GROMACS .gro file of C-alpha atoms in nm:
model
  157
    1MET     CA    1   6.302   4.535  -2.980
    2ARG     CA    2   6.492   4.690  -3.268
    3ILE     CA    3   6.811   4.739  -3.068
    4GLY     CA    4   7.000   4.445  -3.224
    5LEU     CA    5   6.963   4.562  -3.583
    6ALA     CA    6   7.003   4.921  -3.470
    7LEU     CA    7   7.337   4.844  -3.311
    8ALA     CA    8   7.441   4.664  -3.626
    9LEU     CA    9   7.334   4.965  -3.832
   10MET     CA   10   7.526   5.198  -3.600
   11ALA     CA   11   7.827   4.970  -3.650
   12TRP     CA   12   7.835   5.033  -4.027
   13PRO     CA   13   8.067   5.328  -4.001
   14VAL     CA   14   8.273   5.163  -3.732
   15THR     CA   15   8.327   4.833  -3.915
   16THR     CA   16   8.340   4.951  -4.274
   17MET     CA   17   8.516   5.284  -4.240
   18ALA     CA   18   8.711   5.245  -3.914
   19GLN     CA   19   8.542   5.559  -3.780
   20GLU     CA   20   8.419   5.622  -3.429
   21LEU     CA   21   8.055   5.601  -3.330
   22PRO     CA   22   7.877   5.929  -3.387
   23MET     CA   23   7.861   6.136  -3.064
   24THR     CA   24   7.519   6.297  -3.120
   25ARG     CA   25   7.181   6.168  -3.233
   26ALA     CA   26   7.203   6.400  -3.538
   27GLY     CA   27   7.538   6.240  -3.613
   28VAL     CA   28   7.379   5.895  -3.598
   29ASP     CA   29   7.104   6.006  -3.836
   30SER     CA   30   7.355   6.153  -4.076
   31ALA     CA   31   7.584   5.847  -4.070
   32LEU     CA   32   7.291   5.609  -4.120
   33ALA     CA   33   7.155   5.816  -4.412
   34GLN     CA   34   7.499   5.798  -4.580
   35TYR     CA   35   7.536   5.424  -4.535
   36PHE     CA   36   7.174   5.369  -4.632
   37ALA     CA   37   7.232   5.551  -4.962
   38GLY     CA   38   7.538   5.334  -5.028
   39ALA     CA   39   7.348   5.017  -4.948
   40ASP     CA   40   7.049   5.107  -5.166
   41ARG     CA   41   7.196   4.947  -5.478
   42ASP     CA   42   6.887   4.986  -5.694
   43GLY     CA   43   6.829   5.346  -5.584
   44ASN     CA   44   6.464   5.297  -5.494
   45GLY     CA   45   6.490   5.454  -5.147
   46ARG     CA   46   6.426   5.116  -4.974
   47LEU     CA   47   6.654   4.836  -4.853
   48ASP     CA   48   6.526   4.491  -4.933
   49ARG     CA   49   6.652   4.189  -4.747
   50ALA     CA   50   6.929   4.117  -4.996
   51GLU     CA   51   7.064   4.475  -4.980
   52THR     CA   52   7.046   4.473  -4.600
   53ALA     CA   53   7.229   4.140  -4.579
   54GLU     CA   54   7.500   4.264  -4.815
   55ILE     CA   55   7.570   4.587  -4.628
   56LEU     CA   56   7.581   4.407  -4.293
   57GLY     CA   57   7.812   4.140  -4.433
   58TYR     CA   58   7.566   3.852  -4.407
   59ALA     CA   59   7.518   3.582  -4.662
   60ARG     CA   60   7.217   3.680  -4.874
   61SER     CA   61   7.037   3.366  -4.760
   62MET     CA   62   7.054   3.475  -4.395
   63LEU     CA   63   6.776   3.728  -4.448
   64ALA     CA   64   6.615   3.577  -4.757
   65ALA     CA   65   6.577   3.208  -4.662
   66LYS     CA   66   6.239   3.067  -4.560
   67ARG     CA   67   6.239   2.978  -4.190
   68ASP     CA   68   6.099   2.673  -4.014
   69GLU     CA   69   5.851   2.755  -3.737
   70GLU     CA   70   5.996   2.508  -3.494
   71PRO     CA   71   6.289   2.635  -3.286
   72PHE     CA   72   6.405   2.284  -3.188
   73VAL     CA   73   6.442   1.942  -3.347
   74LEU     CA   74   6.384   1.619  -3.159
   75GLU     CA   75   6.650   1.364  -3.254
   76VAL     CA   76   6.743   1.022  -3.129
   77ALA     CA   77   7.097   1.005  -2.993
   78PRO     CA   78   7.324   0.707  -3.076
   79ASP     CA   79   7.239   0.561  -2.733
   80GLY     CA   80   6.867   0.567  -2.826
   81ARG     CA   81   6.776   0.851  -2.592
   82PRO     CA   82   6.579   1.150  -2.726
   83ARG     CA   83   6.778   1.468  -2.770
   84LEU     CA   84   6.649   1.818  -2.836
   85THR     CA   85   6.872   2.032  -3.055
   86LEU     CA   86   6.847   2.381  -3.201
   87ASN     CA   87   6.684   2.387  -3.547
   88GLU     CA   88   6.950   2.547  -3.767
   89ASN     CA   89   6.676   2.693  -3.989
   90GLY     CA   90   6.439   2.789  -3.708
   91PRO     CA   91   6.354   3.120  -3.543
   92LEU     CA   92   6.632   3.090  -3.282
   93SER     CA   93   6.905   3.024  -3.537
   94GLN     CA   94   7.145   3.295  -3.646
   95GLY     CA   95   6.940   3.361  -3.958
   96GLY     CA   96   6.614   3.346  -3.767
   97MET     CA   97   6.737   3.609  -3.520
   98ALA     CA   98   6.856   3.834  -3.806
   99ASP     CA   99   6.519   3.789  -3.972
  100MET     CA  100   6.337   3.879  -3.651
  101LEU     CA  101   6.544   4.196  -3.611
  102TYR     CA  102   6.485   4.292  -3.975
  103ARG     CA  103   6.107   4.246  -3.934
  104ARG     CA  104   6.109   4.452  -3.612
  105THR     CA  105   6.296   4.737  -3.781
  106ASP     CA  106   6.046   4.725  -4.071
  107ALA     CA  107   5.792   4.930  -3.875
  108ASP     CA  108   5.536   4.955  -4.156
  109GLY     CA  109   5.562   4.584  -4.238
  110ASP     CA  110   5.610   4.636  -4.613
  111GLY     CA  111   5.908   4.398  -4.629
  112THR     CA  112   6.165   4.671  -4.695
  113LEU     CA  113   6.345   4.928  -4.482
  114SER     CA  114   6.321   5.302  -4.541
  115VAL     CA  115   6.583   5.547  -4.425
  116ALA     CA  116   6.334   5.675  -4.166
  117GLU     CA  117   6.291   5.321  -4.023
  118VAL     CA  118   6.668   5.274  -4.010
  119GLN     CA  119   6.713   5.614  -3.845
  120ALA     CA  120   6.438   5.538  -3.592
  121ALA     CA  121   6.615   5.213  -3.499
  122GLY     CA  122   6.950   5.396  -3.478
  123GLY     CA  123   6.787   5.665  -3.264
  124GLU     CA  124   6.656   5.401  -3.024
  125ALA     CA  125   7.004   5.254  -2.998
  126PHE     CA  126   7.154   5.601  -2.944
  127ASP     CA  127   6.900   5.679  -2.670
  128LEU     CA  128   6.978   5.352  -2.492
  129ALA     CA  129   7.352   5.422  -2.513
  130ASP     CA  130   7.306   5.781  -2.391
  131ARG     CA  131   7.264   5.684  -2.026
  132ASP     CA  132   7.260   6.038  -1.890
  133HIS     CA  133   7.021   6.153  -2.166
  134ASP     CA  134   7.222   6.465  -2.244
  135GLY     CA  135   7.213   6.403  -2.625
  136ILE     CA  136   7.585   6.337  -2.644
  137LEU     CA  137   7.771   6.010  -2.606
  138ASP     CA  138   8.065   6.061  -2.376
  139GLU     CA  139   8.363   5.827  -2.386
  140ALA     CA  140   8.221   5.581  -2.134
  141GLU     CA  141   7.889   5.561  -2.315
  142ARG     CA  142   8.065   5.514  -2.651
  143GLU     CA  143   8.281   5.236  -2.509
  144ALA     CA  144   7.975   5.059  -2.367
  145ALA     CA  145   7.800   5.086  -2.704
  146LYS     CA  146   8.110   4.947  -2.882
  147LYS     CA  147   8.105   4.646  -2.645
  148LYS     CA  148   7.739   4.585  -2.733
  149ILE     CA  149   7.822   4.608  -3.101
  150GLY     CA  150   8.108   4.359  -3.045
  151LEU     CA  151   7.867   4.118  -2.876
  152LEU     CA  152   7.621   4.156  -3.161
  153SER     CA  153   7.890   4.091  -3.421
  154ARG     CA  154   7.982   3.765  -3.238
  155VAL     CA  155   7.617   3.657  -3.244
  156PHE     CA  156   7.568   3.735  -3.614
  157GLY     CA  157   7.927   3.712  -3.735
   0.00000   0.00000   0.00000
């Protein structure tokens, strides 16, 4: 599901400009288009992994590093017993999760993000936050979305 990256994308205006979340889906589309244009450093109309990492405040390597396939590593503890630990370069690592969200947002699979793909992900996030489906985020819905964004920033921060 694209919701993780979508929430991060919706957080751009909140975290970088200290603005409130847009209250309408059109507002989300507009805000994402503005931040997309600012993130598109080479002006090619696409966000590559490095540009996306930069705008979201990740180390470039988080989205550009090659990942191991194995989520866990089997180690031998000092007492000689086997111990399973999280592979820090695997698919369940912080970078692996960011990579998975990036790939999920990249709907056409070309390795870059278009403004339409970013807006589609933002729209999905908006629709999930708009619990009464009236097209407007009321205060309670906005606060719930901000909490999700806060949780996401702790996962990827």
